[in-house]
XYZ file of C-alpha atoms in Angstrom:
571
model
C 10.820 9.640 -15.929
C 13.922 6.958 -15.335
C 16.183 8.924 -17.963
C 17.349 12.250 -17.849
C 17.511 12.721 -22.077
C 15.961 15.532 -23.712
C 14.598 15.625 -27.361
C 12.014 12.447 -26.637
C 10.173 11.945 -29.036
C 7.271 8.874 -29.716
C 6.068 8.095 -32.766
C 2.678 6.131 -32.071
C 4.475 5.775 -28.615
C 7.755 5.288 -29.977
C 11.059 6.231 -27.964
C 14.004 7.530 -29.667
C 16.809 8.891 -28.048
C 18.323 12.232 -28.869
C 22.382 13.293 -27.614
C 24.929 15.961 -28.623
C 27.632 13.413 -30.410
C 27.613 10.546 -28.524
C 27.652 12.607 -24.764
C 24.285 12.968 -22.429
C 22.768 16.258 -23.464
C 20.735 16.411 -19.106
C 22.754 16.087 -16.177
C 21.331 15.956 -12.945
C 22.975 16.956 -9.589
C 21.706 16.655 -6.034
C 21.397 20.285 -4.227
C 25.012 20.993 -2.292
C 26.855 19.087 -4.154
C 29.479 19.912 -6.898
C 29.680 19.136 -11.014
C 31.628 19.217 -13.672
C 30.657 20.304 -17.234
C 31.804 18.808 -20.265
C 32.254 20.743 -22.928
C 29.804 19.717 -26.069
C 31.455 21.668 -28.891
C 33.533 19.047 -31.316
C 36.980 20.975 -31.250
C 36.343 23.226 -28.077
C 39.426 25.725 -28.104
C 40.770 29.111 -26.410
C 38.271 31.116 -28.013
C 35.458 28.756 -26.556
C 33.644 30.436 -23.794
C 30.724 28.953 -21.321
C 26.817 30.789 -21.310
C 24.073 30.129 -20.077
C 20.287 30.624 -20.747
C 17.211 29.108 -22.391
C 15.642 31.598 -24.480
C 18.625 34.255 -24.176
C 22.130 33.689 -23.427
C 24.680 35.480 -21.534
C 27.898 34.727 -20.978
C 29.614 33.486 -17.171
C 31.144 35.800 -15.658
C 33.390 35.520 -12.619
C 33.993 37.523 -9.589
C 37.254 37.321 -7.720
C 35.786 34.638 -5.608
C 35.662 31.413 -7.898
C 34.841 28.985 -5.460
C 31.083 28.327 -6.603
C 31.826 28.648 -10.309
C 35.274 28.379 -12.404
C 36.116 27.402 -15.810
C 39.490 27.457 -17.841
C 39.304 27.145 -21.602
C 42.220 25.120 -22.202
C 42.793 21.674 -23.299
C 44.781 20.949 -19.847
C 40.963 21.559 -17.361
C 39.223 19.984 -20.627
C 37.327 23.401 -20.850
C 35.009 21.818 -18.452
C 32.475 24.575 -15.746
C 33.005 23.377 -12.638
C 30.028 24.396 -10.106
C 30.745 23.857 -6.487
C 27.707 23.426 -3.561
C 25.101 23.760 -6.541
C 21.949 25.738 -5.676
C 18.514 25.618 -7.411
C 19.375 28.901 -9.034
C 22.216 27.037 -10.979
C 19.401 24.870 -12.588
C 19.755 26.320 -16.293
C 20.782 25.768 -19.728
C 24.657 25.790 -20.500
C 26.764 25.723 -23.575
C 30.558 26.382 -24.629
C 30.513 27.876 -27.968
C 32.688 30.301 -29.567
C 29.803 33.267 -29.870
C 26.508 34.073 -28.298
C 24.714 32.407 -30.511
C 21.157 30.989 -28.855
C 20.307 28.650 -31.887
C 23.850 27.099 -31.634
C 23.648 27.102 -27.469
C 20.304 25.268 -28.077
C 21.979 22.521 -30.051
C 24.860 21.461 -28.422
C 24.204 22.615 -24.899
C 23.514 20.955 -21.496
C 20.134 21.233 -19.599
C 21.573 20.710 -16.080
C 19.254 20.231 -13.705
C 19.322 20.860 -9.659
C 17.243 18.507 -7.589
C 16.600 17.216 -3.817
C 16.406 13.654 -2.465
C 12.778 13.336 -1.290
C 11.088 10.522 0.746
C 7.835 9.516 -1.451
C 5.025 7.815 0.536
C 3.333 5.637 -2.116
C 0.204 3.411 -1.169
C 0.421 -0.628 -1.791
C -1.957 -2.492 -4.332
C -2.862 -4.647 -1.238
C -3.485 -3.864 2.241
C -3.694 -1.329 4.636
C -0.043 -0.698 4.200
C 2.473 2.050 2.512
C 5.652 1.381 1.458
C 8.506 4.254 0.495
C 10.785 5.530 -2.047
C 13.855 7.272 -2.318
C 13.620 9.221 -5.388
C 14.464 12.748 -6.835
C 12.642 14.820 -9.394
C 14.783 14.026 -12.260
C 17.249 11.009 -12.404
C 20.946 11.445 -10.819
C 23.165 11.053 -13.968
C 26.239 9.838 -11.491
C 24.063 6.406 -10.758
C 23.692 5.997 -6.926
C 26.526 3.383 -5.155
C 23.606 2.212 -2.696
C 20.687 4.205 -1.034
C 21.084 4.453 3.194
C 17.608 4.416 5.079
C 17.457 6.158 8.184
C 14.952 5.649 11.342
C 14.503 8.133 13.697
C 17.612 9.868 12.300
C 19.843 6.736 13.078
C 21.380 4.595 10.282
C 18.628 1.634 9.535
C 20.248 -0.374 6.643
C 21.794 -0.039 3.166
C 20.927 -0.836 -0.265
C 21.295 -1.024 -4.098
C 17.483 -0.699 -4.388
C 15.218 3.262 -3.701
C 12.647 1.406 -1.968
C 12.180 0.805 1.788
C 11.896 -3.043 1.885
C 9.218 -3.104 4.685
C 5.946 -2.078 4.116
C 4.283 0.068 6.411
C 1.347 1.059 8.842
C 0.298 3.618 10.835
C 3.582 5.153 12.668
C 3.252 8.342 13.577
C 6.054 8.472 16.200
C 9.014 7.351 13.736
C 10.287 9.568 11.202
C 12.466 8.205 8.191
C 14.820 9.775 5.399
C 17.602 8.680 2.841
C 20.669 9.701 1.401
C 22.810 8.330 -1.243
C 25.954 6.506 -0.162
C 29.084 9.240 -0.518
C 26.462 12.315 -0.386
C 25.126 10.967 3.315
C 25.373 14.730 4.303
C 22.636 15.217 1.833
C 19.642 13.414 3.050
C 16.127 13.978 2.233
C 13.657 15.851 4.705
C 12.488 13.178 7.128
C 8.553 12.286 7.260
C 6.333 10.263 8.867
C 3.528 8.257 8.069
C 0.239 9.085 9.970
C -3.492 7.824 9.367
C -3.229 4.547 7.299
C -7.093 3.405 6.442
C -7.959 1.416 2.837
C -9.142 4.757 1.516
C -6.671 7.391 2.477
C -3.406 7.986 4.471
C -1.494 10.711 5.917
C 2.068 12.204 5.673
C 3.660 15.043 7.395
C 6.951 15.704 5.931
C 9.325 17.993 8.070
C 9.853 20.799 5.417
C 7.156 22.236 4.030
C 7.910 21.861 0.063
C 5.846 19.074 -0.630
C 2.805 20.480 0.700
C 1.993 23.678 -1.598
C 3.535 26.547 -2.959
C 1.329 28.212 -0.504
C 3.203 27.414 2.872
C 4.140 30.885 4.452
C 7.815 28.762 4.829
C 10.132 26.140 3.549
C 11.240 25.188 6.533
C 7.524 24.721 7.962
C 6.224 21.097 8.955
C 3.419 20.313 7.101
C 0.578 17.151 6.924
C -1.702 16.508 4.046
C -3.670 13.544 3.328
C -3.408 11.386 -0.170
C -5.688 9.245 -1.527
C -5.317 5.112 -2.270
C -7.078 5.295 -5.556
C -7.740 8.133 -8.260
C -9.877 8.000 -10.904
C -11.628 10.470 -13.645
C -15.388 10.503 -14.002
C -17.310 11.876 -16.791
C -20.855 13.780 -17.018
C -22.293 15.526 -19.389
C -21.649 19.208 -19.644
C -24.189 22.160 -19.856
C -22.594 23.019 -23.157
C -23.587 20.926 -26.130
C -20.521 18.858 -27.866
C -18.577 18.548 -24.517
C -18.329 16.242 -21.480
C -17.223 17.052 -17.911
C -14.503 14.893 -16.313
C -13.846 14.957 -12.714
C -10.389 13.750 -11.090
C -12.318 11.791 -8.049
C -10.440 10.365 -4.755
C -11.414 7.028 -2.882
C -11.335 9.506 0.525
C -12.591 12.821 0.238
C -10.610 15.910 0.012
C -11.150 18.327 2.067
C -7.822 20.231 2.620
C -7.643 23.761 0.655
C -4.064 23.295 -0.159
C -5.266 20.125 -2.386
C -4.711 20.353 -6.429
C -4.543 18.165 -9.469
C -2.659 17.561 -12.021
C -4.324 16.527 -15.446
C -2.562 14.816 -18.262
C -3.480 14.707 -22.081
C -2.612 12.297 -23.895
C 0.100 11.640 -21.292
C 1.421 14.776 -20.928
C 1.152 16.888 -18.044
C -0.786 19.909 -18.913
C -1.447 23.199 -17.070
C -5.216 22.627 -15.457
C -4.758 22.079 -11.667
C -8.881 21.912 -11.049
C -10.918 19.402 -9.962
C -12.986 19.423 -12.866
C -12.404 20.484 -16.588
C -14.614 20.255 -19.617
C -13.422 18.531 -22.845
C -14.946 18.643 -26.221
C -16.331 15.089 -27.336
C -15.029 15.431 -30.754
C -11.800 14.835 -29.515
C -9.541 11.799 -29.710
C -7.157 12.749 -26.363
C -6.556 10.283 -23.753
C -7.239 12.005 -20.223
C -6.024 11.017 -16.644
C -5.258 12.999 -13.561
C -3.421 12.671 -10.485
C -3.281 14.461 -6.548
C -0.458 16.903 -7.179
C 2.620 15.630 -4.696
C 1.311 11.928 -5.449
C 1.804 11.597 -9.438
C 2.487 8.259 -9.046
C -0.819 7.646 -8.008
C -2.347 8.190 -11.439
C -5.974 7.408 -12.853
C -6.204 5.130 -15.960
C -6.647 6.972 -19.059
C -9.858 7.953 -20.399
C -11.180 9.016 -23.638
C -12.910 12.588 -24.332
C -14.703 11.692 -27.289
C -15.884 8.137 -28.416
C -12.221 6.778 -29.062
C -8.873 7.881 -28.347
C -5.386 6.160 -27.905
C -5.096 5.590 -24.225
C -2.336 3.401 -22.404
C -2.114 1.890 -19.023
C -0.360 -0.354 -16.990
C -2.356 -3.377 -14.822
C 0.989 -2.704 -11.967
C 3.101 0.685 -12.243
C 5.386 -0.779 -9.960
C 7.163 -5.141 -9.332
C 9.165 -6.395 -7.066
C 9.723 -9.690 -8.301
C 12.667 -12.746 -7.140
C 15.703 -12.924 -8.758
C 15.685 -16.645 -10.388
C 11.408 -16.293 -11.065
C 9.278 -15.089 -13.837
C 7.170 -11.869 -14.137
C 4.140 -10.880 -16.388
C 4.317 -6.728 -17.132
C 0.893 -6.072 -18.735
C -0.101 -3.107 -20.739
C -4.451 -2.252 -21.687
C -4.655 -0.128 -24.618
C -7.224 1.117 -26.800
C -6.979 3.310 -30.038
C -9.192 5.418 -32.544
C -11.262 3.104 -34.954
C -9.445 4.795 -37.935
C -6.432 4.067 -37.196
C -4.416 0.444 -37.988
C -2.048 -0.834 -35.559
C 0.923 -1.702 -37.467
C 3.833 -3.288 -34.553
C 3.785 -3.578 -30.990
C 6.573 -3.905 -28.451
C 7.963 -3.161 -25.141
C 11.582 -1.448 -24.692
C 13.581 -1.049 -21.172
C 15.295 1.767 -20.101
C 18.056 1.439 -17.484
C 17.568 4.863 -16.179
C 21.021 6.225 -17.191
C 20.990 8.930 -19.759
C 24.233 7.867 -21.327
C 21.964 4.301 -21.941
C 19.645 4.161 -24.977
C 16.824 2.241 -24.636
C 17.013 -1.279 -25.764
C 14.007 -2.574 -28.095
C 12.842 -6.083 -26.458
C 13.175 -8.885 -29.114
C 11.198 -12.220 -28.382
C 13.550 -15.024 -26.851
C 12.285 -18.490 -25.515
C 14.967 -18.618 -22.827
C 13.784 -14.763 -21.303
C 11.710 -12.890 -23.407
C 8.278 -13.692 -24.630
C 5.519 -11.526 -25.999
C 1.541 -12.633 -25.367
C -0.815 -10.732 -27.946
C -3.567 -13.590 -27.153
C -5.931 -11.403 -25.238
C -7.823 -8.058 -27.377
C -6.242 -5.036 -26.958
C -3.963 -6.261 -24.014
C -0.257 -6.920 -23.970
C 1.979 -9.166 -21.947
C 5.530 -8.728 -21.647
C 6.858 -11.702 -19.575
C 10.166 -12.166 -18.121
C 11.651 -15.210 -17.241
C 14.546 -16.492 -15.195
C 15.084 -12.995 -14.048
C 18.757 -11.653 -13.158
C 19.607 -8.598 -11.171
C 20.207 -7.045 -14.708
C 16.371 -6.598 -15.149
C 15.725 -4.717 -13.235
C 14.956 -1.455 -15.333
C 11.974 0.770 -16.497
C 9.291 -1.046 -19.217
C 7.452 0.773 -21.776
C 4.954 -0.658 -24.223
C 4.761 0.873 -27.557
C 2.202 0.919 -30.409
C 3.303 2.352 -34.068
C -0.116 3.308 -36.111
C -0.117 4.599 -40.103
C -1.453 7.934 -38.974
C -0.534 8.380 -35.873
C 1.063 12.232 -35.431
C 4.892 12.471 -33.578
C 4.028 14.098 -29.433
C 6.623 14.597 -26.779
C 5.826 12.362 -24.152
C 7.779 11.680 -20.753
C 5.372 9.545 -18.883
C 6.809 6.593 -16.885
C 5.836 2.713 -17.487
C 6.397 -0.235 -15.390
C 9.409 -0.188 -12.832
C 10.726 -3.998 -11.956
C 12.876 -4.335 -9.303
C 14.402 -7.659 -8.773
C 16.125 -8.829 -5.814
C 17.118 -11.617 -3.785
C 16.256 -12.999 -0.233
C 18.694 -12.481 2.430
C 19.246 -13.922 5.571
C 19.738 -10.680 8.443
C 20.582 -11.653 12.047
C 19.486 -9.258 15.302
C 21.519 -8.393 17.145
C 23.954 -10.293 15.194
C 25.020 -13.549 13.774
C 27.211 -14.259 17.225
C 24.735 -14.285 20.443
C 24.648 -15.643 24.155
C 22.462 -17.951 24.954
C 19.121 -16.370 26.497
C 19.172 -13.653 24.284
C 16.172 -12.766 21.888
C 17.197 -13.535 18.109
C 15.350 -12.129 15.043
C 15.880 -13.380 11.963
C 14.473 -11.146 9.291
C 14.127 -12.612 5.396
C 14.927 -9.828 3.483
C 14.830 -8.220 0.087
C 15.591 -4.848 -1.401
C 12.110 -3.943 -2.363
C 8.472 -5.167 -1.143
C 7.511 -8.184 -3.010
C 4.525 -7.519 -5.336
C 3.010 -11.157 -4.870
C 3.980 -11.814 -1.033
C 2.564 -15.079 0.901
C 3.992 -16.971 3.412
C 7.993 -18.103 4.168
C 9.176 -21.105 4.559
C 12.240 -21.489 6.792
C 15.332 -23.778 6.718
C 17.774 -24.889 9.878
C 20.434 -27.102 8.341
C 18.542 -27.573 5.227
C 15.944 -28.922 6.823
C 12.414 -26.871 7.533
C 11.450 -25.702 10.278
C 7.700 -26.647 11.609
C 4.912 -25.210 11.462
C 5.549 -24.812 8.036
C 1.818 -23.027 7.421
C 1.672 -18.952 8.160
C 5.379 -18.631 8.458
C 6.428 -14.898 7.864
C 9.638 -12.972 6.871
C 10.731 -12.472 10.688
C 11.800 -15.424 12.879
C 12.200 -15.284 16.619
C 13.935 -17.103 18.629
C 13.303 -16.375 22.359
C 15.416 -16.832 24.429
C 17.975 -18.636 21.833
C 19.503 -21.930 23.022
C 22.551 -23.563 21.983
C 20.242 -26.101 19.701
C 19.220 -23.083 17.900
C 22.861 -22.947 16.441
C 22.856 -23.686 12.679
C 23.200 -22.503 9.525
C 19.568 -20.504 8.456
C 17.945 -19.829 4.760
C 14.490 -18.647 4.062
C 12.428 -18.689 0.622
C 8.930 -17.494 -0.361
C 6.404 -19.857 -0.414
C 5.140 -19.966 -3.897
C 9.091 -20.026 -5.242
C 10.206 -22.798 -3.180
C 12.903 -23.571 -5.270
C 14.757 -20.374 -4.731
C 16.169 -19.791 -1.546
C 18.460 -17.329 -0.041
C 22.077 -17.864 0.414
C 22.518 -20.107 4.098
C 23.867 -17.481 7.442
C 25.305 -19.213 10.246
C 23.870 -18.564 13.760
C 26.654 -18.726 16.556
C 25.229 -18.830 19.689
C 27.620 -18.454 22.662
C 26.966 -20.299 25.743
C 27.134 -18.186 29.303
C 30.296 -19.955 30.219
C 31.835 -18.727 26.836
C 31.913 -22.067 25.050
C 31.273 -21.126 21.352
C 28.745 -23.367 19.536
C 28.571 -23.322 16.105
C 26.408 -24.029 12.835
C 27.845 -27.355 12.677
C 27.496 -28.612 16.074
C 27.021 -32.053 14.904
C 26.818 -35.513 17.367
C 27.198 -33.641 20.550
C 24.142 -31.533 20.059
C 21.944 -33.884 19.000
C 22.950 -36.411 21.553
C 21.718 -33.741 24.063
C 18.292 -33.276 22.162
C 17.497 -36.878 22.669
C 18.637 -37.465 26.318
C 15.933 -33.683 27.302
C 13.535 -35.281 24.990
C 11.466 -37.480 27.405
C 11.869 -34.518 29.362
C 10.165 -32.389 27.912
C 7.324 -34.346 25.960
C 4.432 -34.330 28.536
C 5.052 -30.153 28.637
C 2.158 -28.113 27.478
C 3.000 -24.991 25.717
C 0.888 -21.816 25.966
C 1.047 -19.324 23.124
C 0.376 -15.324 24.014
C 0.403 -12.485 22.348
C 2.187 -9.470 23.216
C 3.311 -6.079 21.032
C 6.313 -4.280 21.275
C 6.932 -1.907 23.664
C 10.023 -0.800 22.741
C 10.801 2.677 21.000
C 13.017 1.059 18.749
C 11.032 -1.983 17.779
C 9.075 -2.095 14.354
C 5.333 -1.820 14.964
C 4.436 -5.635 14.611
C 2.565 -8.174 16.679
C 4.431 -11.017 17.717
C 3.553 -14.717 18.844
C 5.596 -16.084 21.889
C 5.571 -19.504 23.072
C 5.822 -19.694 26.993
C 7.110 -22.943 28.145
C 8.066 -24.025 32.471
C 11.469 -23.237 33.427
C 13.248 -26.568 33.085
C 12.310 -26.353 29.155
C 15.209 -26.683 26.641
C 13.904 -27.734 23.315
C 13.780 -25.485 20.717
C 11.668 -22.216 20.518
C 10.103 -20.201 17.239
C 7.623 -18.010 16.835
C 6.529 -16.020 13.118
C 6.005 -12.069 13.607
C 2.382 -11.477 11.951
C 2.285 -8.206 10.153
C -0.230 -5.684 11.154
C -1.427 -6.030 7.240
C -0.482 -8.648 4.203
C 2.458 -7.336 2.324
């Protein structure tokens, strides 16, 4: 879940937001680093004191060393608990009342939640590929400045966005993690991404957390292999009135340390088998999921005839800042009950954010109820601001008030950027990638099309998101931009390539007469040449796992030089 509130409640699938007047009543802390603790009571005073507890309370105590935990009740420190290099033991329920009074601590206290960065290996919709996450188990209420990736332990890049904008293969020798930007101290256990077929794919993280409750230590390596796809099949049972779902993988299972997790009617339950048995007289959505992998979730099912189920077509869009995007919901719902409104609301993913209900708006919003029990949210001329969390909702007459805190569809949008190796200033002979970049993987990726000067660069066809330029000439020197294919019209903001000659002589973007002039004069030159194209992998340790296309020319060639990286697999 994006927000860290408490007291959710949906009506029908209905939202509403619950605080303690006007404040965020869940904070969430990464593990070793330090909070402060408002305190919730409306005229806090002397006679205030902090407890803690869920179903009892007791009340903090200090010893004479304060540095973990200290609190003043006066109105100079705000009567705020301050917890220093937090732990998960100081995961609890808090409240600064006046007695010990568990029905008052309950309604105007703090669930404060401890949690760890984690690197989450999530499979693409397309592809033999993976792509990766920074995320946490509950949402850090101090929103992250930027996310920093790193490679092999050494700083890769830095971004606004959780995801790792590269998708993926097989790379068993390089390890990555992330931290957030001021808490880099703090990074998440590094993993690595092994096997990578269209049915399975395997990660070895390098604590031992992640892989079951079972590991003899923490601090153990561990591997286990996830699945692509899940879904839930049903059989009949041997007893009469009940059907027999089974949470089924597209690669098959075999490690012991394996379990599910089963949901009803969106809610996690407590059933962690393979298989369970449902009655058919019931009107409960099922779906399951590999424990470790919940975001790789099966579509809801019904255990009787009819049920309300709800599911997304994409859990997950990256989409262009500038473009449109379709969200699309599936739903289905008892024959006795009468849908009465349907609409979608976005959650920022702060808690001190409500959600904000999605009103119909030519310019950005529109809402297409054309196709039977389908939904289409669609978003257009999308700003940075959109990017949030999406959640369709149904009301019904009848429909009874559950607890729900089941994710919808998170859009990321982001622009293309232009990012120079080794770096916008170069010496002539040097190899030059260009990279077109974005802060997440783009959910509908095909080709790039490249600009020098405005103008673009041929071959357009099978163009990709890396340029190289090798070795890089002095007619190389310009001023680059990049857009997708199929959103020609929005581009990424022009980067100037200096490229130094070996003398020293600086040439730059705008090189003008005198460049061009030299063009034409090697021109008849170099017309009756014959390229050859080869292609070659990198060798290097520190290279990306890609194939690359080099064009080979004699040794008296001058004109200019590109080649297009091919991925291993289609983004």
């Amino acid at each position: 879940m994006l927000l860290a509130e408490a007291g959710c409640l949906f009506l029908g699938f209905i939202l509403c937001l619950s605080g303690v007047q006007g404040k965020p009543n869940s904070i969430c802390a990464l593990k070793g680093s330090s909070v402060n603790l408002p305190c919730s009571h409306q005229h806090p005073t002397a006679r205030n004191s902090w407890y803690a507890g869920y179903l009892t309370i007791s009340k903090i105590l200090f010893t004479t060393d304060e540095t973990h935990v200290k609190y003043s009740m006066s109105a100079e420190s705000n009567f705020t608990l301050t917890i220093n290099n937090l732990t998960e033991r100081d995961a609890n329920f808090y409240c600064c009342i006046k007695t010990a009074d568990t029905s008052k601590c309950q309604q105007s206290g703090i669930n404060f939640q401890v949690t760890e960065l984690q690197v989450k290996v999530i499979p693409a919709t397309e592809g033999q590929t993976v792509t990766l996450m920074c995320s946490s188990s509950c949402p850090l209420t101090e929103k992250p400045a930027a996310y920093i990736w790193y490679k092999n332990r050494e700083f890769l890049y830095e971004d606004w966005s959780p995801w790792y904008q590269e998708l993926l293969s097989s790379e068993e020798a390089v390890t990555y993690s992330c931290a957030v930007k001021g808490y880099e101290d703090l990074r998440a256990p590094e993993v690595s991404v092994g096997s990578v077929t269209p049915t399975c794919f395997n990660v070895t993280y390098a604590k031992g957390r992640m892989c079951s409750s079972q590991q003899t230590s923490v601090d153990e390596s561990c591997s286990i292999t996830y699945p692509r796809e899940i879904h839930v099949q049903r059989t009949p049972a041997e007893h009469r009135g009940h059907i027999r779902l089974t949470c089924n993988s597209s690669c098959f299972l075999t490690d012991p340390l394996i379990s599910f997790v089963w949901y009803e009617n969106r809610k996690p339950t407590v059933q962690e088998d393979k298989q369970i048995q449902v009655s058919t007289s019931d009107h409960d959505s099922l779906s399951c999921a590999v424990k470790g992998l919940e975001d790789v979730r099966s579509a809801d099912v019904c255990g009787g005839d009819s049920c309300w189920s709800l599911n997304y077509v994409r859990s997950r869009i990256c989409a262009l800042e500038g473009s449109s995007v379709n969200i699309s919901s599936k739903y289905s719902h008892p024959d006795y009950e009468q849908i009465q409104s349907k609409c979608w609301y976005k959650f920022k993913g702060n808690a001190e954010e409500e959600a904000e209900q999605l009103t119909e708006d030519a310019d950005h919003v529109e809402y297409d109820d054309s196709m039977k029990n389908q939904h289409i949210l669609r978003l257009k001329e999308l700003k940075r601001d959109d990017s949030a969390e999406y959640r369709f909702t149904i009301t019904a007459e009848y429909e009874e008030v559950t607890e729900s805190d089941f994710p919808g569809v998170t859009l990321i949008v982001t622009e293309l950027r232009v990012k120079m190796s080794p770096s916008a200033v170069v010496t002539e002979g040097q190899r030059v990638t260009l990279t077109c970049s974005t802060s997440c993987p783009l959910t509908d990726n095909t080709n790039y099309i490249w600009y020098l000067n405005s103008r673009p660069l041929t071959p357009r066809e099978n163009q990709n998101k890396h340029l190289i330029l090798d070795p890089v000439s002095r007619e190389n020197a310009g001023s680059y931009s990049c857009a997708v294919k199929t959103n020609k019209d929005i581009s990424s903001a022009p980067k100037t390539l200096t490229v130094q000659s070996i003398t020293g002589t600086r040439i730059r973007a705008a090189a003008g007469v005198s460049a061009a002039l030299l063009v034409l004069i090697l021109l008849p030159i170099t017309m009756n040449l014959d390229p050859m194209y080869e292609t070659i992998s990198a060798q290097s340790a520190g290279q990306d796992d890609h194939h690359y296309s080099r064009l080979h020319f004699s040794d008296n060639h001058t004109a200019d030089l590109y080649s297009t990286i091919e991925p291993l697999c289609a983004q």
